Tab-separated table of C-alpha atoms in Angstrom:
chain	number	residue	atom	x	y	z
D	1073	MET	CA	-13.082	-42.579	0.029
D	1074	PHE	CA	-10.546	-41.117	-2.273
D	1075	LYS	CA	-13.805	-40.194	-5.152
D	1076	SER	CA	-15.484	-38.652	-2.085
D	1077	LEU	CA	-12.319	-36.068	-1.550
D	1078	SER	CA	-12.430	-35.969	-5.513
D	1079	ILE	CA	-15.819	-34.789	-5.663
D	1080	ASN	CA	-15.563	-31.848	-2.843
D	1081	LYS	CA	-11.956	-30.658	-3.562
D	1082	ALA	CA	-13.910	-30.299	-7.489
D	1083	ILE	CA	-17.153	-28.836	-5.864
D	1084	THR	CA	-14.896	-26.488	-3.662
D	1085	THR	CA	-12.227	-25.582	-6.869
D	1086	ILE	CA	-16.042	-24.529	-8.729
D	1087	VAL	CA	-17.855	-22.483	-5.978
D	1088	MET	CA	-14.317	-21.096	-5.316
D	1089	LEU	CA	-13.933	-19.595	-9.460
D	1090	ILE	CA	-17.230	-18.440	-9.361
D	1091	ILE	CA	-16.839	-15.936	-6.538
D	1092	SER	CA	-13.436	-14.931	-7.534
D	1093	ILE	CA	-15.659	-13.526	-11.218
D	1094	LEU	CA	-17.847	-12.576	-9.182
D	1095	PHE	CA	-15.279	-10.183	-7.421
D	1096	LEU	CA	-13.297	-9.604	-10.499
D	1097	LEU	CA	-16.432	-8.351	-12.407
D	1098	PRO	CA	-16.086	-4.900	-11.053
D	1099	PHE	CA	-12.692	-4.161	-12.300
D	1100	VAL	CA	-13.273	-5.637	-15.527
D	1101	TRP	CA	-16.367	-3.540	-15.846
D	1102	MET	CA	-13.666	-0.492	-14.796
D	1103	LEU	CA	-11.420	-1.282	-17.496
D	1104	SER	CA	-14.145	-2.087	-20.620
D	1105	THR	CA	-15.855	1.454	-19.481
D	1106	SER	CA	-12.572	3.623	-19.576
D	1107	PHE	CA	-11.991	2.496	-23.391
D	1108	LYS	CA	-15.609	3.445	-24.252
D	1109	ILE	CA	-17.411	6.115	-25.661
D	1110	GLU	CA	-19.752	7.986	-22.827
D	1111	ALA	CA	-23.128	7.066	-24.803
D	1112	ASP	CA	-21.674	3.083	-24.891
D	1113	VAL	CA	-21.204	3.321	-21.010
D	1114	PHE	CA	-24.543	1.974	-19.472
D	1115	LYS	CA	-26.032	0.259	-22.287
D	1116	PHE	CA	-27.601	-2.676	-21.931
D	1117	PRO	CA	-26.754	-5.649	-22.178
D	1118	ILE	CA	-23.451	-4.511	-21.186
D	1119	GLN	CA	-20.711	-4.709	-24.186
D	1120	TRP	CA	-17.838	-6.011	-22.137
D	1121	ILE	CA	-15.885	-5.465	-25.049
D	1122	PRO	CA	-16.126	-2.052	-26.369
D	1123	GLU	CA	-18.042	-2.202	-29.850
D	1124	ARG	CA	-16.850	1.946	-30.391
D	1125	TRP	CA	-13.098	2.387	-28.850
D	1126	ASN	CA	-12.423	5.733	-27.451
D	1127	GLY	CA	-9.513	4.590	-24.640
D	1128	PHE	CA	-6.894	6.919	-26.692
D	1129	ASN	CA	-8.604	9.885	-26.308
D	1130	ASN	CA	-10.222	9.007	-22.275
D	1131	TYR	CA	-6.627	8.096	-21.404
D	1132	LYS	CA	-5.379	10.928	-22.738
D	1133	GLU	CA	-7.336	13.711	-20.816
D	1134	VAL	CA	-6.976	11.697	-17.819
D	1135	TRP	CA	-2.938	11.920	-18.049
D	1136	PHE	CA	-2.589	15.518	-19.902
D	1137	GLY	CA	-5.442	17.269	-19.902
D	1138	ASP	CA	-6.405	20.047	-17.409
D	1139	ASN	CA	-5.460	18.094	-14.440
D	1140	PRO	CA	-2.701	15.632	-15.467
D	1141	PHE	CA	-2.305	12.880	-13.944
D	1142	TYR	CA	1.560	12.221	-14.440
D	1143	ILE	CA	2.096	15.116	-12.305
D	1144	TYR	CA	0.109	13.554	-9.339
D	1145	TYR	CA	1.752	10.184	-10.181
D	1146	TRP	CA	5.049	11.645	-9.609
D	1147	ASN	CA	3.794	13.063	-6.485
D	1148	THR	CA	2.725	9.445	-5.047
D	1149	ILE	CA	5.725	7.513	-6.427
D	1150	LYS	CA	8.193	9.590	-4.527
D	1151	VAL	CA	6.190	10.110	-1.112
D	1152	THR	CA	5.098	6.073	-1.187
D	1153	VAL	CA	8.504	5.096	-2.300
D	1154	CYS	CA	10.534	7.305	-0.021
D	1155	THR	CA	8.006	6.672	2.972
D	1156	THR	CA	7.831	2.733	2.224
D	1157	ALA	CA	12.059	2.635	2.143
D	1158	ILE	CA	11.844	4.775	5.303
D	1159	SER	CA	9.318	3.001	7.522
D	1160	VAL	CA	10.739	-0.411	6.412
D	1161	THR	CA	14.157	0.400	7.385
D	1162	VAL	CA	13.171	2.194	10.955
D	1163	SER	CA	10.374	-0.859	11.193
D	1164	ALA	CA	13.277	-3.031	10.801
D	1165	LEU	CA	16.116	-2.140	13.271
D	1166	ALA	CA	13.065	-1.185	15.975
D	1167	ALA	CA	11.927	-4.683	15.570
D	1168	TYR	CA	15.317	-6.249	16.024
D	1169	GLY	CA	16.127	-4.583	19.269
D	1170	PHE	CA	12.880	-5.239	20.562
D	1171	SER	CA	13.491	-9.083	20.168
D	1172	LYS	CA	17.357	-9.710	19.527
D	1173	VAL	CA	18.805	-7.256	22.160
D	1174	ASN	CA	18.560	-7.342	25.684
D	1175	PHE	CA	18.304	-3.853	27.494
D	1176	ARG	CA	17.120	-2.487	30.595
D	1177	LEU	CA	13.462	-1.668	30.741
D	1178	GLY	CA	13.239	-3.355	26.948
D	1179	ASN	CA	10.082	-4.524	27.711
D	1180	PHE	CA	8.222	-1.755	29.099
D	1181	LEU	CA	9.399	0.281	26.094
D	1182	PHE	CA	7.924	-1.943	24.089
D	1183	PHE	CA	4.403	-1.691	25.628
D	1184	ILE	CA	4.620	1.916	25.584
D	1185	VAL	CA	5.017	2.079	21.998
D	1186	LEU	CA	1.837	-0.499	21.545
D	1187	ALA	CA	0.377	1.860	23.400
D	1188	THR	CA	0.422	4.625	20.972
D	1189	TYR	CA	-1.614	2.425	18.566
D	1190	MET	CA	-4.379	2.558	20.845
D	1191	VAL	CA	-4.420	6.160	20.365
D	1192	PRO	CA	-6.808	6.999	16.954
D	1193	ALA	CA	-4.746	9.157	14.232
D	1194	GLN	CA	-7.727	11.603	13.895
D	1195	ALA	CA	-7.258	12.482	17.739
D	1196	ILE	CA	-3.355	13.586	17.105
D	1197	LEU	CA	-4.541	15.562	13.666
D	1198	VAL	CA	-4.749	18.893	15.011
D	1199	PRO	CA	-1.564	18.365	17.735
D	1200	GLN	CA	0.153	17.361	14.304
D	1201	PHE	CA	-1.395	20.579	11.721
D	1202	ILE	CA	0.123	22.631	14.735
D	1203	ILE	CA	3.416	21.467	14.601
D	1204	TYR	CA	3.705	21.028	11.413
D	1205	ARG	CA	3.177	24.698	10.568
D	1206	LYS	CA	5.415	26.007	13.212
D	1207	ILE	CA	8.291	24.200	11.816
D	1208	GLY	CA	7.703	24.296	8.085
D	1209	LEU	CA	6.341	20.953	7.284
D	1210	PHE	CA	3.302	22.109	6.204
D	1211	ASP	CA	1.931	21.857	2.797
D	1212	SER	CA	5.325	19.599	1.633
D	1213	HIS	CA	6.246	16.075	0.845
D	1214	LEU	CA	8.696	16.049	3.343
D	1215	GLY	CA	5.937	16.414	5.789
D	1216	LEU	CA	3.910	13.674	4.386
D	1217	ILE	CA	7.092	11.041	4.570
D	1218	LEU	CA	7.611	11.493	7.979
D	1219	LEU	CA	3.861	10.897	9.173
D	1220	GLY	CA	4.542	7.727	7.707
D	1221	SER	CA	8.267	6.890	8.714
D	1222	PHE	CA	7.331	5.327	11.424
D	1223	SER	CA	5.045	2.427	12.300
D	1224	VAL	CA	3.894	0.635	15.498
D	1225	LEU	CA	1.872	-2.697	13.534
D	1226	GLY	CA	4.826	-2.609	10.957
D	1227	THR	CA	7.620	-2.716	14.099
D	1228	PHE	CA	5.017	-5.231	15.914
D	1229	MET	CA	4.706	-7.465	12.951
D	1230	LEU	CA	8.616	-7.766	12.414
D	1231	ARG	CA	9.214	-8.161	15.871
D	1232	GLN	CA	6.933	-11.501	15.699
D	1233	PHE	CA	8.798	-12.604	12.515
D	1234	PHE	CA	13.118	-11.891	14.082
D	1235	MET	CA	11.401	-13.321	17.280
D	1236	GLY	CA	11.339	-16.804	15.213
D	1237	VAL	CA	15.189	-16.444	14.124
D	1238	SER	CA	16.770	-18.484	16.522
D	1239	ASN	CA	19.460	-17.320	18.898
D	1240	GLU	CA	21.494	-19.721	18.617
D	1241	LEU	CA	22.589	-18.111	15.307
D	1242	VAL	CA	22.790	-14.466	16.749
D	1243	GLU	CA	24.905	-16.099	19.575
D	1244	ALA	CA	26.947	-17.979	17.052
D	1245	ALA	CA	27.383	-14.891	15.323
D	1246	LYS	CA	28.309	-12.847	18.620
D	1247	ILE	CA	31.257	-15.322	19.749
D	1248	ASP	CA	32.460	-14.866	15.706
D	1249	GLY	CA	33.226	-11.016	17.367
D	1250	ALA	CA	30.063	-10.277	14.826
D	1251	GLY	CA	28.723	-7.198	16.265
D	1252	HIS	CA	24.809	-5.911	16.215
D	1253	TRP	CA	24.508	-4.090	12.847
D	1254	LYS	CA	26.763	-7.214	11.004
D	1255	ILE	CA	24.197	-9.431	13.163
D	1256	PHE	CA	21.108	-7.430	12.142
D	1257	TRP	CA	22.441	-7.381	8.020
D	1258	ARG	CA	24.198	-10.685	7.778
D	1259	VAL	CA	22.360	-12.748	9.834
D	1260	VAL	CA	18.823	-12.304	10.944
D	1261	LEU	CA	17.474	-9.986	7.927
D	1262	PRO	CA	18.185	-12.526	4.881
D	1263	ILE	CA	15.915	-15.371	7.267
D	1264	VAL	CA	13.225	-13.010	7.542
D	1265	LYS	CA	13.577	-11.246	4.017
D	1266	PRO	CA	9.520	-13.013	3.300
D	1267	ALA	CA	8.425	-10.608	6.446
D	1268	ILE	CA	9.940	-7.460	5.001
D	1269	ALA	CA	8.932	-7.900	1.656
D	1270	THR	CA	5.470	-8.123	2.869
D	1271	TYR	CA	5.311	-5.615	5.460
D	1272	ALA	CA	6.754	-3.256	2.390
D	1273	ILE	CA	3.966	-4.299	0.181
D	1274	LEU	CA	1.554	-3.316	2.255
D	1275	ARG	CA	3.250	-0.344	3.501
D	1276	PHE	CA	3.437	0.708	-0.417
D	1277	ILE	CA	-0.331	0.029	-0.650
D	1278	TRP	CA	-1.505	1.700	2.851
D	1279	THR	CA	0.452	4.914	1.600
D	1280	TRP	CA	-0.841	5.194	-2.208
D	1281	ASN	CA	-4.265	4.863	-1.020
D	1282	ASP	CA	-3.456	7.551	1.642
D	1283	TYR	CA	-6.180	9.771	1.711
D	1284	GLN	CA	-6.353	11.451	5.300
D	1285	ASN	CA	-3.205	12.838	5.303
D	1286	PRO	CA	-2.845	14.330	2.226
D	1287	LEU	CA	-6.323	15.809	2.369
D	1288	ILE	CA	-4.999	17.181	5.433
D	1289	PHE	CA	-1.366	18.647	5.055
D	1290	LEU	CA	-1.434	19.745	1.569
D	1291	ARG	CA	-3.263	22.499	0.470
D	1292	SER	CA	-0.873	23.490	-3.239
D	1293	ASP	CA	-2.359	22.034	-6.526
D	1294	HIS	CA	0.938	21.069	-8.031
D	1295	LEU	CA	1.612	18.654	-4.197
D	1296	LEU	CA	-1.223	16.404	-4.600
D	1297	THR	CA	-1.086	12.606	-4.693
D	1298	ILE	CA	-3.515	10.729	-6.628
D	1299	GLN	CA	-5.669	10.238	-4.138
D	1300	LEU	CA	-6.644	13.691	-3.930
D	1301	ALA	CA	-6.083	14.210	-7.767
D	1302	MET	CA	-8.879	11.311	-8.191
D	1303	GLN	CA	-11.338	13.062	-5.810
D	1304	LYS	CA	-10.710	16.728	-7.674
D	1305	PHE	CA	-11.456	15.048	-11.127
D	1306	THR	CA	-14.599	13.453	-9.966
D	1307	THR	CA	-15.727	16.485	-9.207
D	1308	ILE	CA	-14.952	18.209	-11.961
D	1309	ASN	CA	-16.152	15.370	-14.456
D	1310	GLY	CA	-18.547	13.809	-12.658
D	1311	GLU	CA	-21.023	13.059	-15.824
D	1312	PHE	CA	-18.396	11.378	-17.806
D	1313	TYR	CA	-17.677	7.946	-16.144
D	1314	SER	CA	-15.524	6.609	-18.835
D	1315	LEU	CA	-12.990	9.555	-18.231
D	1316	ILE	CA	-13.517	8.876	-14.459
D	1317	MET	CA	-13.291	4.891	-15.057
D	1318	ALA	CA	-10.046	5.752	-16.876
D	1319	ALA	CA	-8.694	7.474	-14.291
D	1320	ALA	CA	-9.227	5.080	-11.536
D	1321	VAL	CA	-7.774	2.380	-13.865
D	1322	SER	CA	-4.687	4.916	-13.654
D	1323	ALA	CA	-4.439	5.092	-9.720
D	1324	ILE	CA	-4.616	1.481	-8.907
D	1325	LEU	CA	-2.947	0.049	-11.422
D	1326	PRO	CA	0.815	0.476	-9.734
D	1327	LEU	CA	-0.716	-1.609	-6.851
D	1328	VAL	CA	-1.751	-4.145	-9.091
D	1329	ILE	CA	1.480	-3.940	-10.652
D	1330	VAL	CA	3.196	-4.020	-7.221
D	1331	PHE	CA	1.103	-7.092	-5.678
D	1332	ILE	CA	1.368	-9.251	-8.529
D	1333	ILE	CA	5.184	-9.191	-8.370
D	1334	GLY	CA	5.498	-9.424	-4.650
D	1335	GLN	CA	2.843	-12.124	-4.316
D	1336	LYS	CA	5.222	-14.916	-4.477
D	1337	GLN	CA	7.324	-12.992	-1.278
D	1338	VAL	CA	3.346	-12.357	1.011
D	1339	ILE	CA	2.793	-16.405	0.580
D	1340	GLU	CA	6.508	-16.973	1.720
D	1341	GLY	CA	6.246	-14.054	4.595
D	1342	ILE	CA	2.768	-16.188	5.166
D	1343	ALA	CA	4.113	-19.068	5.706
D	1344	LEU	CA	7.243	-18.132	7.421
D	1345	GLY	CA	4.668	-16.248	10.466
D	1346	GLY	CA	2.959	-19.570	10.812
D	1347	VAL	CA	6.802	-21.914	11.091
D	1348	LYS	CA	9.048	-20.983	14.682
D	1349	GLY	CA	11.909	-22.087	15.429
């Protein structure tokens, strides 16, 4: 029996390894291509390790050429970090209020919040556009940050984690004279820290990859984010795949780094979500 289980485990591991390699191959090709000269990009058989290296010139053109990525990188980092910080704070406070504070019409208000999630984002683009033009937030990073500062999904997700925190801990803190602000920061937040980190990583990725909002609400070239810059760069350099791959590697590198750093917190957050009480 144990021998059979070991064989099954070994087969499963091998199959998962093969699938993982298949998923990684496009990324490996993208990274390899970004270091090649253009003539070697579509050489067959594929040169996974370039024979003629041109990585320095490719990345130099991407970062400091006619469309310098360092400007778009700074724009995207600024918008993404600010949006993530505000969204996590607002969602966590709202989640605590809906899960640990008993007030009249609390469930009804939470239902209203969830109902807004059923409205497609595209359905409110025109009203948002008109309002932003009138109040002077159009074509600004502040406008983009405010668009992503509240997340119904984030509030709902964190509320589920907050509900897993024992109410006895909250009541004990109240007996000791702690108010809701202190209970939130000193008692509840440390317990759900993996969940906060999980949502922060997801919010970071969503904002970094956002294409629609910058496309609608930005016009000035010096304000463009990395996704719009990628589209512009691809349009201009469509026939130079080595340059496009270098730009693509530059665009996804922060996401890979963020996930590698935060993967432990993500796993802990998923585990926390599976254990209540």
